[in-house]
Short mmCIF file of C-alpha atoms in Angstrom, two decimals:
data_model
loop_
_atom_site.label_atom_id
_atom_site.label_comp_id
_atom_site.label_asym_id
_atom_site.label_seq_id
_atom_site.Cartn_x
_atom_site.Cartn_y
_atom_site.Cartn_z
CA MET N 1 9.15 -3.33 8.81
CA THR N 2 6.60 -1.06 7.10
CA LEU N 3 6.36 -3.44 4.13
CA VAL N 4 5.69 -6.43 6.41
CA ARG N 5 2.98 -4.61 8.33
CA THR N 6 1.38 -3.45 5.09
CA LYS N 7 1.29 -6.99 3.67
CA LEU N 8 -0.20 -8.36 6.90
CA LYS N 9 -2.94 -5.74 6.91
CA LEU N 10 -3.74 -6.32 3.23
CA ALA N 11 -4.02 -10.06 3.85
CA GLN N 12 -6.65 -9.40 6.56
CA MET N 13 -8.78 -7.13 4.36
CA ALA N 14 -11.86 -8.17 2.42
CA ALA N 15 -11.79 -8.06 -1.36
CA GLY N 16 -12.71 -4.58 -2.59
CA ASP N 17 -11.44 -2.83 0.57
CA THR N 18 -8.83 -0.07 0.39
CA LEU N 19 -5.90 0.71 2.63
CA GLU N 20 -4.53 4.22 3.02
CA LEU N 21 -0.89 4.62 4.01
CA LEU N 22 1.10 7.71 4.96
CA LEU N 23 4.74 7.14 4.08
CA CYS N 24 7.84 9.27 4.33
CA GLN N 25 10.16 9.58 1.36
CA GLY N 26 12.71 6.82 1.15
CA GLU N 27 12.71 3.07 1.23
CA PRO N 28 9.04 2.38 2.10
CA LEU N 29 7.79 4.80 -0.55
CA ASN N 30 10.15 3.26 -3.09
CA ASN N 31 9.37 -0.38 -2.25
CA ILE N 32 5.77 -0.74 -1.13
CA PRO N 33 3.87 0.21 -4.33
CA GLY N 34 5.85 -2.14 -6.56
CA SER N 35 5.79 -4.95 -4.07
CA VAL N 36 2.04 -4.91 -3.53
CA GLU N 37 1.34 -4.59 -7.25
CA GLU N 38 3.47 -7.70 -7.84
CA GLN N 39 1.18 -9.52 -5.43
CA GLY N 40 -1.98 -8.51 -7.32
CA TYR N 41 -3.11 -5.43 -5.38
CA THR N 42 -3.92 -2.13 -7.08
CA VAL N 43 -2.22 1.15 -6.15
CA CYS N 44 -5.10 3.56 -6.70
CA SER N 45 -3.26 6.77 -5.96
CA THR N 46 -0.06 8.32 -4.67
CA GLU N 47 -0.04 11.96 -3.64
CA GLN N 48 2.29 14.20 -1.77
CA VAL N 49 0.58 15.63 1.32
CA GLU N 50 3.55 17.35 2.95
CA ASP N 51 7.19 18.05 2.04
CA THR N 52 8.32 14.47 2.67
CA VAL N 53 5.04 12.65 3.36
CA PHE N 54 3.01 10.79 0.73
CA ARG N 55 -0.45 9.18 0.85
CA ILE N 56 -0.81 5.89 -0.99
CA VAL N 57 -4.16 4.16 -1.45
CA ILE N 58 -4.07 0.42 -2.15
CA GLU N 59 -7.08 -1.66 -3.15
CA LYS N 60 -7.54 -5.40 -2.70
CA PRO N 61 -9.22 -6.47 -5.96
CA ILE N 62 -12.68 -8.06 -5.81
CA SER N 63 -11.39 -11.10 -7.71
CA PHE N 64 -8.36 -11.51 -5.44
CA HIS N 65 -7.13 -15.13 -5.19
CA ARG N 66 -4.07 -15.34 -3.00
#
Protein backbone atom coordinates (compact mmCIF):
# COMPACT_ATOMS: atom_id res chain seq x y z
CA MET A 1 0.00 0.00 0.00
CA THR A 2 2.89 2.38 0.72
CA LEU A 3 4.21 1.98 -2.83
CA VAL A 4 0.80 2.80 -4.33
CA ARG A 5 0.42 5.91 -2.17
CA THR A 6 3.93 7.03 -3.06
CA LYS A 7 3.30 6.66 -6.79
CA LEU A 8 0.01 8.56 -6.54
CA LYS A 9 1.67 11.43 -4.68
CA LEU A 10 4.57 11.58 -7.14
CA ALA A 11 2.13 11.73 -10.06
CA GLN A 12 0.45 14.79 -8.50
CA MET A 13 3.71 16.68 -7.96
CA ALA A 14 5.16 19.32 -10.27
CA ALA A 15 8.43 18.65 -12.07
CA GLY A 16 11.37 19.57 -9.84
CA ASP A 17 9.47 18.95 -6.58
CA THR A 18 10.75 16.54 -3.96
CA LEU A 19 8.95 14.06 -1.75
CA GLU A 20 10.30 13.00 1.63
CA LEU A 21 9.27 9.61 2.97
CA LEU A 22 9.86 8.01 6.35
CA LEU A 23 9.92 4.24 5.94
CA CYS A 24 10.48 1.36 8.30
CA GLN A 25 12.91 -1.39 7.41
CA GLY A 26 11.38 -4.11 5.31
CA GLU A 27 9.38 -4.34 2.14
CA PRO A 28 8.67 -0.62 1.48
CA LEU A 29 12.30 0.32 2.04
CA ASN A 30 13.41 -2.52 -0.24
CA ASN A 31 10.88 -1.84 -3.02
CA ILE A 32 10.14 1.88 -3.27
CA PRO A 33 13.55 3.26 -4.32
CA GLY A 34 14.01 0.81 -7.19
CA SER A 35 10.43 1.09 -8.34
CA VAL A 36 10.40 4.88 -8.55
CA GLU A 37 13.81 4.98 -10.25
CA GLU A 38 12.47 2.57 -12.90
CA GLN A 39 9.73 5.12 -13.55
CA GLY A 40 12.18 7.98 -14.08
CA TYR A 41 12.26 9.61 -10.64
CA THR A 42 15.51 10.34 -8.80
CA VAL A 43 16.23 9.02 -5.31
CA CYS A 44 18.26 11.93 -3.93
CA SER A 45 19.11 10.44 -0.55
CA THR A 46 18.46 7.61 1.85
CA GLU A 47 19.47 7.99 5.48
CA GLN A 48 18.79 6.14 8.67
CA VAL A 49 17.10 8.43 11.21
CA GLU A 50 16.29 5.87 13.92
CA ASP A 51 17.04 2.18 14.54
CA THR A 52 14.54 0.94 11.97
CA VAL A 53 13.35 4.18 10.31
CA PHE A 54 14.83 5.64 7.12
CA ARG A 55 14.26 8.95 5.33
CA ILE A 56 14.16 8.80 1.54
CA VAL A 57 14.01 11.91 -0.63
CA ILE A 58 12.66 11.45 -4.16
CA GLU A 59 12.74 14.13 -6.86
CA LYS A 60 10.48 14.41 -9.88
CA PRO A 61 12.87 15.47 -12.66
CA ILE A 62 12.30 18.79 -14.43
CA SER A 63 12.18 17.02 -17.80
CA PHE A 64 9.72 14.38 -16.58
CA HIS A 65 7.50 12.98 -19.36
CA ARG A 66 5.20 10.32 -18.02
